[in-house]
XYZ file of C-alpha atoms in Angstrom:
674
model
C 155.636 80.907 62.395
C 158.523 82.122 65.347
C 161.680 80.762 62.532
C 160.180 83.218 59.545
C 159.521 85.952 62.872
C 163.647 85.084 62.517
C 164.685 85.219 59.289
C 162.761 88.395 58.686
C 163.808 90.904 61.473
C 165.476 93.471 60.025
C 169.159 93.864 61.865
C 168.189 95.307 65.401
C 165.131 94.767 65.581
C 162.521 93.176 68.104
C 159.674 90.244 68.923
C 156.964 90.890 71.269
C 155.484 89.191 72.497
C 151.606 88.443 74.242
C 151.232 87.713 77.374
C 149.881 83.986 76.006
C 152.677 83.532 73.332
C 156.363 82.384 74.746
C 159.192 80.766 72.947
C 159.867 76.681 73.964
C 163.483 75.867 74.333
C 164.474 75.244 71.691
C 163.475 77.505 69.339
C 167.500 79.209 68.457
C 168.641 82.313 67.020
C 166.691 84.464 69.509
C 167.989 86.038 73.074
C 166.165 87.652 75.951
C 166.220 91.147 75.452
C 163.342 91.486 79.213
C 161.916 88.902 80.797
C 159.212 90.692 82.017
C 158.018 92.356 78.819
C 158.729 88.785 76.970
C 161.318 91.611 73.834
C 163.294 88.963 72.269
C 166.385 89.780 69.841
C 168.257 88.143 67.619
C 171.107 86.557 68.867
C 173.972 85.850 66.621
C 173.418 81.975 65.918
C 171.305 80.745 62.919
C 168.925 77.855 62.888
C 171.102 74.825 61.674
C 170.605 73.099 59.011
C 169.625 69.763 59.461
C 171.812 66.498 58.650
C 169.977 64.834 55.866
C 169.716 60.722 56.700
C 172.476 58.916 54.819
C 168.748 56.941 53.370
C 168.698 60.617 51.423
C 170.154 60.489 47.560
C 173.703 63.080 49.693
C 174.363 60.394 52.043
C 174.117 57.076 49.770
C 176.563 59.576 47.189
C 179.001 60.229 50.249
C 179.576 56.157 50.761
C 181.218 55.358 47.527
C 181.753 58.744 46.068
C 185.117 59.299 44.313
C 188.449 61.250 45.473
C 187.282 63.870 44.854
C 184.519 63.361 47.035
C 186.996 63.277 49.958
C 187.234 64.284 52.285
C 183.257 65.976 53.122
C 182.115 67.511 56.331
C 179.886 67.335 58.313
C 178.912 71.174 57.789
C 176.501 74.081 60.540
C 177.498 76.740 60.165
C 180.192 76.987 60.601
C 182.798 79.508 57.780
C 184.391 78.712 55.158
C 187.535 78.321 56.341
C 187.175 76.810 59.491
C 185.539 74.138 57.198
C 189.010 73.911 55.371
C 190.873 73.697 58.361
C 189.469 70.990 59.944
C 189.434 68.996 56.773
C 193.098 69.357 57.061
C 193.404 68.871 61.140
C 190.988 65.338 60.455
C 193.341 63.705 57.067
C 196.604 64.694 59.512
C 195.462 63.093 62.230
C 192.793 60.698 61.676
C 193.678 58.731 58.339
C 191.307 56.924 56.194
C 188.101 56.696 58.743
C 184.393 56.743 58.169
C 182.175 59.061 61.407
C 179.228 56.814 62.001
C 176.347 58.148 63.991
C 174.241 56.767 67.649
C 172.642 54.145 65.002
C 175.531 53.008 63.196
C 174.949 54.673 60.402
C 177.257 56.479 57.422
C 177.750 60.805 58.209
C 181.301 61.100 56.621
C 183.975 59.848 55.126
C 187.595 61.002 55.429
C 190.135 60.083 53.045
C 190.251 57.338 50.719
C 187.980 54.091 51.925
C 187.443 52.166 48.283
C 189.884 49.400 49.078
C 187.849 48.770 52.712
C 184.036 49.347 50.715
C 182.247 47.560 47.846
C 179.283 48.914 47.054
C 176.084 46.405 47.840
C 173.570 45.009 45.937
C 170.391 46.033 45.695
C 168.757 48.048 48.953
C 171.232 50.292 50.465
C 170.833 51.528 53.813
C 172.158 53.485 55.712
C 173.869 51.141 57.759
C 177.879 51.602 57.660
C 178.284 47.280 57.656
C 176.829 47.525 53.942
C 179.834 49.836 52.863
C 183.028 47.178 54.463
C 184.287 44.402 53.326
C 182.681 40.951 53.784
C 185.651 40.054 55.868
C 185.615 43.793 58.052
C 181.986 43.217 58.746
C 181.617 41.668 61.876
C 185.224 42.401 63.442
C 183.811 46.236 62.646
C 180.040 45.237 64.055
C 182.132 43.742 67.384
C 183.858 46.910 68.204
C 181.448 49.438 67.398
C 178.996 47.399 70.221
C 181.895 47.424 72.961
C 183.130 51.129 72.061
C 179.188 51.823 72.885
C 179.202 49.865 75.779
C 182.768 51.633 77.536
C 183.366 54.757 75.389
C 186.830 53.696 74.967
C 188.899 52.880 72.430
C 188.887 50.223 70.940
C 191.847 48.067 68.530
C 191.890 44.741 66.729
C 193.799 41.951 66.399
C 195.294 42.270 62.629
C 193.126 41.058 59.694
C 194.649 39.776 56.754
C 192.674 40.568 53.624
C 193.425 38.949 49.816
C 196.603 38.038 49.267
C 198.183 41.345 47.210
C 196.674 43.645 49.211
C 198.052 42.432 52.610
C 196.697 42.772 56.517
C 195.331 46.292 57.977
C 194.263 46.575 61.660
C 190.646 48.570 62.342
C 190.192 51.180 65.331
C 187.263 52.561 66.595
C 186.533 55.955 68.356
C 184.065 57.852 70.136
C 182.958 61.185 69.453
C 180.991 63.743 71.389
C 179.954 66.164 69.518
C 177.493 68.030 71.304
C 174.539 65.952 73.036
C 175.425 63.871 69.980
C 177.294 60.210 69.894
C 179.581 59.637 66.499
C 181.597 56.767 66.293
C 184.923 56.606 64.085
C 186.611 53.846 62.243
C 189.978 54.722 61.121
C 191.879 51.988 58.604
C 195.140 51.538 59.896
C 197.645 49.445 56.903
C 199.666 47.048 58.713
C 203.427 45.617 57.227
C 202.850 42.158 55.645
C 206.397 40.719 56.119
C 206.010 36.926 57.591
C 202.460 35.066 58.234
C 203.950 33.004 60.574
C 204.790 35.882 63.162
C 202.171 37.937 63.615
C 201.946 37.564 66.690
C 204.455 39.963 66.871
C 203.228 41.806 64.299
C 200.297 42.401 66.567
C 203.107 42.696 69.167
C 203.777 45.209 68.179
C 201.381 47.263 66.440
C 199.435 46.309 70.291
C 202.177 48.749 71.791
C 202.403 51.631 69.235
C 198.676 52.719 69.589
C 196.513 53.071 73.074
C 193.407 50.740 72.551
C 192.518 47.271 74.405
C 193.228 44.772 71.325
C 190.321 42.493 70.438
C 191.481 39.222 69.364
C 190.973 38.145 66.130
C 188.700 35.403 64.958
C 190.164 32.214 64.057
C 193.885 32.489 66.490
C 192.576 30.098 69.457
C 191.457 32.871 71.559
C 187.947 33.762 69.976
C 186.516 32.548 66.774
C 184.028 33.709 65.082
C 181.754 31.543 63.642
C 178.623 31.980 61.294
C 175.636 31.934 63.555
C 177.941 33.503 66.686
C 178.318 36.510 63.447
C 174.067 36.003 62.939
C 173.840 36.298 66.831
C 175.450 39.890 66.669
C 173.677 40.969 64.306
C 170.397 40.009 65.514
C 171.619 41.470 69.175
C 172.764 44.678 67.027
C 169.656 45.062 65.150
C 168.258 45.335 69.080
C 170.010 47.079 70.314
C 169.703 49.559 68.339
C 166.261 49.380 67.049
C 166.356 49.699 71.569
C 168.092 52.939 71.695
C 166.079 54.175 68.751
C 162.482 53.265 71.055
C 164.206 55.056 73.432
C 165.329 58.225 72.093
C 162.380 58.615 70.110
C 160.688 58.050 73.562
C 162.609 60.451 74.934
C 161.934 62.832 71.756
C 158.650 62.463 72.925
C 158.866 63.161 76.658
C 160.333 65.899 75.374
C 158.133 67.665 72.515
C 155.222 65.978 75.631
C 156.839 68.915 78.373
C 157.577 71.583 76.177
C 153.584 70.937 75.254
C 153.022 70.727 78.748
C 155.491 74.260 78.895
C 153.153 75.884 76.433
C 150.526 75.159 78.543
C 152.087 75.424 82.158
C 152.794 78.692 80.037
C 148.885 80.034 78.656
C 147.774 78.745 81.933
C 149.534 81.302 82.998
C 148.762 83.549 81.400
C 144.451 83.211 81.553
C 145.730 83.699 85.207
C 147.257 86.692 84.957
C 144.418 87.620 82.471
C 141.720 86.163 84.931
C 143.611 88.655 87.088
C 143.951 91.511 85.401
C 139.830 91.205 85.011
C 139.651 90.801 88.616
C 141.832 93.979 88.946
C 139.811 95.436 86.505
C 136.453 94.352 88.140
C 138.131 95.737 91.848
C 139.731 99.595 89.771
C 135.888 99.423 88.700
C 133.948 98.295 91.812
C 136.467 101.723 93.315
C 135.601 103.768 90.734
C 131.915 103.631 91.471
C 132.342 103.594 95.412
C 134.773 106.613 94.336
C 131.698 107.961 92.323
C 130.125 106.960 95.171
C 131.826 108.987 97.788
C 132.054 112.553 95.250
C 128.664 111.911 94.912
C 128.181 111.836 98.621
C 130.734 115.039 98.360
C 128.588 117.182 96.326
C 125.188 116.064 97.845
C 126.557 117.232 101.330
C 128.586 120.258 99.509
C 125.752 121.084 97.737
C 123.689 120.911 101.752
C 126.492 122.809 103.248
C 126.139 125.890 100.255
C 122.316 125.439 100.910
C 122.599 126.297 104.402
C 125.395 129.041 103.430
C 123.663 130.916 101.257
C 120.312 130.369 103.906
C 123.305 132.234 106.535
C 124.592 134.831 103.919
C 121.165 136.317 103.110
C 120.520 136.002 107.098
C 123.110 137.880 107.236
C 122.504 140.113 104.304
C 119.525 141.225 106.287
C 121.916 141.762 109.621
C 124.144 143.537 107.732
C 121.154 145.856 106.194
C 119.863 146.820 109.226
C 123.227 147.446 111.234
C 124.513 149.490 108.055
C 124.234 152.740 109.468
C 123.810 154.610 105.451
C 120.359 154.233 103.970
C 120.661 152.301 101.064
C 118.164 152.102 97.676
C 118.544 149.567 94.495
C 117.068 150.673 91.306
C 116.961 148.998 88.351
C 117.565 149.718 84.707
C 114.036 151.819 84.596
C 114.867 153.235 87.730
C 111.610 150.714 89.530
C 113.018 150.316 93.124
C 113.859 146.321 93.733
C 115.490 146.755 97.430
C 116.392 149.058 99.797
C 117.261 149.192 104.349
C 115.423 150.048 107.105
C 117.954 154.138 106.988
C 116.459 154.569 103.041
C 113.160 156.674 104.615
C 114.908 158.579 106.535
C 115.296 160.186 103.267
C 113.047 158.110 100.934
C 108.750 156.963 102.795
C 109.500 153.606 101.360
C 107.714 150.903 102.410
C 107.551 147.152 101.571
C 104.797 147.652 98.569
C 106.620 150.194 97.144
C 109.168 147.669 95.646
C 108.919 147.851 91.762
C 107.617 151.033 92.276
C 109.640 154.278 90.419
C 111.571 155.649 92.595
C 110.363 159.183 91.574
C 106.865 158.803 91.785
C 108.547 158.129 96.038
C 107.730 161.295 98.429
C 111.188 162.726 99.812
C 111.580 164.902 103.327
C 115.501 166.773 101.160
C 114.946 168.356 97.769
C 117.074 166.102 96.401
C 118.385 168.132 93.222
C 120.280 166.491 90.622
C 119.629 163.122 91.911
C 117.318 161.761 88.386
C 120.355 163.078 86.263
C 123.260 161.136 88.085
C 121.051 157.983 87.377
C 121.348 158.216 84.538
C 124.235 159.536 83.617
C 125.583 155.679 85.851
C 123.513 153.621 83.928
C 124.360 155.096 80.857
C 128.379 153.869 82.290
C 129.303 156.484 84.176
C 131.479 154.585 87.349
C 129.720 157.068 90.326
C 127.980 160.327 91.265
C 127.769 162.584 94.468
C 125.405 165.044 95.762
C 125.018 166.560 98.988
C 121.839 167.244 100.147
C 120.868 169.381 103.120
C 118.321 171.792 105.398
C 118.866 173.042 108.543
C 118.569 170.378 111.007
C 120.019 167.292 108.315
C 123.256 166.881 106.357
C 122.878 164.116 103.953
C 125.347 163.270 101.544
C 124.085 160.623 97.950
C 126.406 158.444 95.692
C 124.597 157.024 92.597
C 126.869 153.455 92.174
C 126.551 150.558 89.420
C 124.757 147.563 90.339
C 126.536 144.807 87.963
C 126.083 141.420 86.631
C 128.877 138.823 86.979
C 130.002 140.048 83.684
C 130.271 143.099 84.565
C 126.985 144.319 82.973
C 124.829 147.337 83.847
C 121.874 145.670 85.753
C 120.700 148.688 87.764
C 122.284 151.718 90.349
C 122.395 151.599 93.835
C 122.314 155.005 95.898
C 123.598 155.928 99.062
C 122.735 157.475 101.678
C 125.116 159.211 104.558
C 124.941 161.577 106.729
C 127.128 163.510 107.200
C 125.685 165.956 109.786
C 128.781 165.067 112.635
C 131.018 165.617 109.531
C 130.445 169.420 108.555
C 129.873 169.784 112.177
C 133.684 168.475 112.647
C 134.627 170.531 108.691
C 133.045 173.862 110.960
C 135.552 172.730 113.432
C 138.065 172.304 111.659
C 138.004 175.426 110.424
C 137.884 176.921 113.388
C 140.953 175.057 114.734
C 142.466 176.304 111.716
C 142.017 179.569 112.462
C 143.179 179.497 116.218
C 146.718 178.001 114.879
C 146.737 180.287 112.409
C 146.083 183.348 114.989
C 149.289 181.183 116.965
C 151.592 181.290 113.983
C 151.364 185.079 113.116
C 151.828 185.501 116.882
C 154.819 183.817 117.016
C 158.741 185.368 116.621
C 159.840 182.670 114.047
C 157.630 182.659 110.457
C 156.186 179.018 110.061
C 156.257 176.840 107.185
C 155.257 173.507 105.999
C 157.039 172.098 101.943
C 155.783 169.127 100.412
C 157.924 166.492 100.292
C 159.818 167.689 97.384
C 161.025 170.806 98.956
C 159.069 172.865 95.643
C 156.398 173.875 96.766
C 154.972 176.098 100.340
C 151.987 174.707 101.545
C 151.732 176.758 103.851
C 153.477 180.110 105.120
C 152.693 182.617 108.877
C 151.619 186.176 108.720
C 155.223 186.746 110.615
C 157.132 185.584 107.520
C 156.031 189.497 106.199
C 157.667 191.150 108.633
C 161.046 188.536 108.120
C 161.290 189.478 104.261
C 158.704 191.734 102.729
C 156.649 189.180 101.152
C 154.152 188.563 101.620
C 152.217 184.901 102.360
C 150.557 184.909 99.217
C 153.141 185.961 97.696
C 155.717 183.570 98.776
C 152.875 180.189 98.160
C 152.571 181.305 94.324
C 155.948 182.352 93.903
C 158.060 179.752 96.424
C 161.148 180.809 94.051
C 161.851 184.416 95.725
C 162.170 182.788 98.734
C 164.846 180.424 97.664
C 167.143 183.456 95.277
C 167.065 185.372 98.478
C 169.419 182.670 100.109
C 172.549 184.331 99.763
C 174.754 182.812 96.394
C 177.727 182.058 99.263
C 175.100 180.067 101.527
C 173.230 178.145 98.531
C 175.847 174.921 98.284
C 175.472 174.618 101.834
C 171.610 174.871 102.417
C 170.808 172.742 99.758
C 173.206 170.198 101.409
C 171.806 170.512 104.794
C 168.086 169.732 103.373
C 168.099 165.998 103.073
C 164.365 164.792 102.798
C 165.892 161.495 103.589
C 166.352 162.633 106.988
C 164.096 163.356 109.918
C 165.040 167.083 110.208
C 167.796 169.993 110.301
C 169.303 173.155 111.353
C 171.251 175.430 109.107
C 171.903 179.014 109.525
C 172.431 181.763 106.764
C 172.403 184.631 105.192
C 168.878 186.559 103.488
C 168.835 189.612 101.658
C 165.013 190.760 102.008
C 162.815 192.628 99.634
C 163.830 196.030 100.331
C 167.579 195.075 100.282
C 168.734 194.580 103.805
C 170.326 191.026 104.669
C 169.785 189.164 108.397
C 170.786 186.556 109.206
C 168.437 183.701 109.905
C 167.964 179.763 111.274
C 165.744 177.091 109.631
C 164.880 174.205 111.105
C 163.037 171.744 109.525
C 161.465 168.631 110.806
C 159.839 166.178 108.416
C 157.029 164.248 108.888
C 156.212 161.062 106.936
C 152.587 158.905 106.380
C 151.531 156.484 104.437
C 151.100 157.762 101.371
C 153.743 160.750 101.476
C 155.399 162.725 103.177
C 156.025 166.881 103.800
C 158.000 168.977 105.757
C 157.401 171.837 108.390
C 159.435 174.271 109.909
C 160.768 177.466 111.407
C 163.187 180.358 110.284
C 164.375 182.724 113.134
C 165.942 186.284 112.897
C 168.953 185.579 114.461
C 171.394 189.192 113.253
C 171.282 191.030 116.587
C 172.006 187.280 118.473
C 174.455 186.587 115.439
C 176.285 189.626 116.598
C 176.548 189.463 120.482
C 178.554 185.927 120.268
C 180.975 187.285 117.833
C 181.330 189.870 120.464
C 181.586 187.390 122.931
C 184.076 185.540 120.407
C 185.932 187.766 120.147
C 186.393 188.746 123.949
C 186.851 184.993 123.994
C 189.728 185.720 121.795
C 190.979 188.328 124.273
C 191.275 186.677 127.178
C 193.170 183.438 124.990
C 195.868 186.125 124.047
C 196.049 186.783 128.454
C 195.895 183.897 129.076
C 198.826 182.627 127.148
C 200.634 185.656 127.681
C 204.502 184.791 128.332
C 204.561 188.780 131.165
C 202.090 186.972 133.098
C 201.024 183.609 135.811
C 197.875 182.520 135.414
C 195.798 180.900 138.036
C 191.329 180.140 137.335
C 190.650 178.646 140.874
C 187.098 176.740 141.760
C 185.494 177.491 144.715
C 187.608 175.590 147.271
C 190.931 177.423 145.544
C 191.862 174.097 143.576
C 193.400 174.472 140.246
C 190.973 174.435 137.489
C 193.230 176.101 134.553
C 196.881 177.386 134.530
C 198.975 178.899 131.338
C 202.575 177.649 131.105
C 204.498 180.553 132.909
C 202.745 179.650 136.248
C 203.627 175.605 136.254
C 206.980 176.421 134.926
C 207.873 178.500 138.324
C 205.958 176.215 140.233
C 207.240 173.401 139.063
C 204.962 171.771 137.660
C 203.530 170.207 134.346
C 199.846 171.357 132.959
C 198.528 167.360 134.214
C 199.917 167.250 137.510
C 199.105 170.910 138.983
C 194.893 171.007 137.688
C 193.312 169.536 140.666
C 195.662 170.845 143.665
C 194.747 173.434 146.154
C 196.226 176.874 145.603
C 196.650 176.886 149.330
C 199.574 174.591 149.362
C 201.786 177.614 146.665
C 201.009 180.092 149.376
C 201.054 181.195 152.798
C 198.106 180.154 155.127
C 196.795 183.722 155.636
C 196.899 184.158 151.499
C 195.742 181.016 151.248
C 192.322 182.126 153.980
C 191.836 185.262 152.393
C 191.352 184.300 149.085
C 188.969 181.628 150.246
C 186.894 183.560 151.643
C 186.657 185.809 147.737
C 185.690 182.366 146.172
C 182.781 181.968 148.409
C 181.347 185.074 148.025
C 178.309 185.258 145.881
C 177.870 186.231 142.796
C 176.932 189.112 141.995
C 176.169 189.186 137.954
C 179.119 191.844 138.072
C 182.798 190.535 137.672
C 184.217 191.975 140.845
C 188.323 192.997 140.413
C 190.496 193.808 143.453
C 194.698 193.241 143.016
C 196.150 192.122 147.077
C 200.197 191.625 147.555
C 200.737 187.692 148.689
C 203.844 185.132 148.325
C 204.172 182.298 146.359
C 205.514 179.736 147.394
C 208.398 177.818 145.055
C 209.462 174.554 146.104
C 213.394 174.409 146.324
C 213.227 178.059 146.390
C 212.077 181.573 148.059
C 209.206 183.410 148.086
C 208.202 185.231 145.845
C 206.085 188.639 146.521
C 203.834 188.667 143.788
C 200.612 190.996 143.064
C 197.393 189.508 142.539
C 194.819 190.711 139.837
C 191.257 188.757 141.417
C 188.476 188.340 139.175
C 185.693 187.106 140.846
C 183.917 185.402 137.445
C 179.897 187.507 137.271
C 178.632 183.702 135.873
C 180.630 180.128 137.395
C 182.214 178.365 134.097
C 181.921 175.341 134.919
C 183.695 174.983 138.473
C 185.306 177.913 137.844
C 185.021 180.769 140.280
C 187.832 182.418 140.222
C 190.740 183.953 138.445
C 194.411 185.068 139.730
C 196.626 187.630 137.360
C 199.813 187.248 139.310
C 202.569 190.094 138.383
C 205.716 189.219 140.161
C 206.346 192.693 142.254
C 210.707 194.313 141.927
C 212.969 193.421 144.291
C 213.271 196.245 147.220
C 209.314 196.806 146.167
C 207.311 197.838 148.990
């Protein structure tokens, strides 16, 4: 069966065996692809053809074939070209010879051996001695036994054939092919020149051959008679029979060993099957245990769920008792299915009212529109709100659908919320809003509030009408009026300053009023953000007069700067300790000082002690809020030079500017003046 698998496999095919099958060591043509999973592949070898025994027609014909059958070779599965090469080598190196197997049966014939072999009469066996000529049989049998015993090549002495045929020598060599032992009998012709010099010829032949020489029968060394020949034949047959018996025993042992291996593999497979069955039983047991544990877990979960449901029911009852809202649940027919304790503040409910129509229960307030709201919610409206109030209380009723898991309506839920406090808070908020409005209206600035995108005016105080001429209502309804009133030259700058992503801004710009006037305003804004949206609040202030004052002050500052930097006067500004705060370039050059080194020096260093004391008294006079000016003559001490007579215009500042409290303008007096 394995051979059929071998020859039936396609190229690249695989042979899979079960756990109870295996390949013995004697199978050829398969190689192991995966030993663990018992997978085999087809190897490069194929099964060799069995050599036919010599008793068959092929072997018998091979012994006596004519010259056309010469050169027959024992063929395995070797390519024909290799066989031709082996035949040529055999003829070149072996000459005419016979190849025998380990039972001395004829296997192959190489060359022309018809001069040394005969066709026996009667029944033909495979024994090679039957095909040899009578005078060669005993010598060949002896040589074969010697080669079989020593496994070395043996050369016989010269053997005389018939007078007309000459002499020859027999050489027997062992030949091992794989695990089999063969013998090769070679026929070597000897030149027959002188029968008396046969011993010399034998010696010469021995010198040419490496094989040991066995003395020829009849030479005096060893005489082989007929009784000795028969005894040798008997011993040879016994030896061959013993070897054959031993070989059969070896074959039987190998077969028994293979059977034992197969039995061992079957036992191993059975053991593996039993182990697999045991593992399956253990797995089944584990599955049963796991199932039991799962059942126990499910049982525990059911108990936990039951306890959770009880706790949830208890929690629901506690929640209903603790809610600040009343609740009544009705079904599709508006019958009461459940209510909370606070619901009795509006509906006069008792436990026996469950299952009764809701509108058969008396109420403490007039609930106008409640029936219509429940009908609309049952029809699919998501929510309805109803307000009910009296002089003492106020309630907000919300009607919502009661749905199952599939979002199908099962009734309606009516919740009652006490909004009395909310109503009071609303009234308080309205009052606070009124106070805020009065407060913003009393401010000089106009207060406004815009949305996050600055495209809507949410609130503006009444002061805006005084500034612009438009009322707050007009600007809230049309906020573009305020935007269009901005002077066109300032619009781009104002738009750039209004950054909604910042925290706020302050920008001054010119604004046109309703009556055509043009005023200067300052816009201060602050961005307020919450989780959902943001807005902007700010003020709008009229700074027209303040701007005019600032411009006048700037003009005066420009005039002072022109006097300070004049090249006709020496100007210095002092603090209350007469230290130099500022000085112009002309005075620095006169005192041979740069401005950096002069600032901070006491000005008394450049005055006489009397003049220094006078100036110090003037500097320490308290400020009166009015700039006081007076003139004095003093001596200015020039480094490395003569004192200069100077006329100083001393001005005490009306308000100290930092550390500066006094300004001196020095004018050099002409020489000789009083």
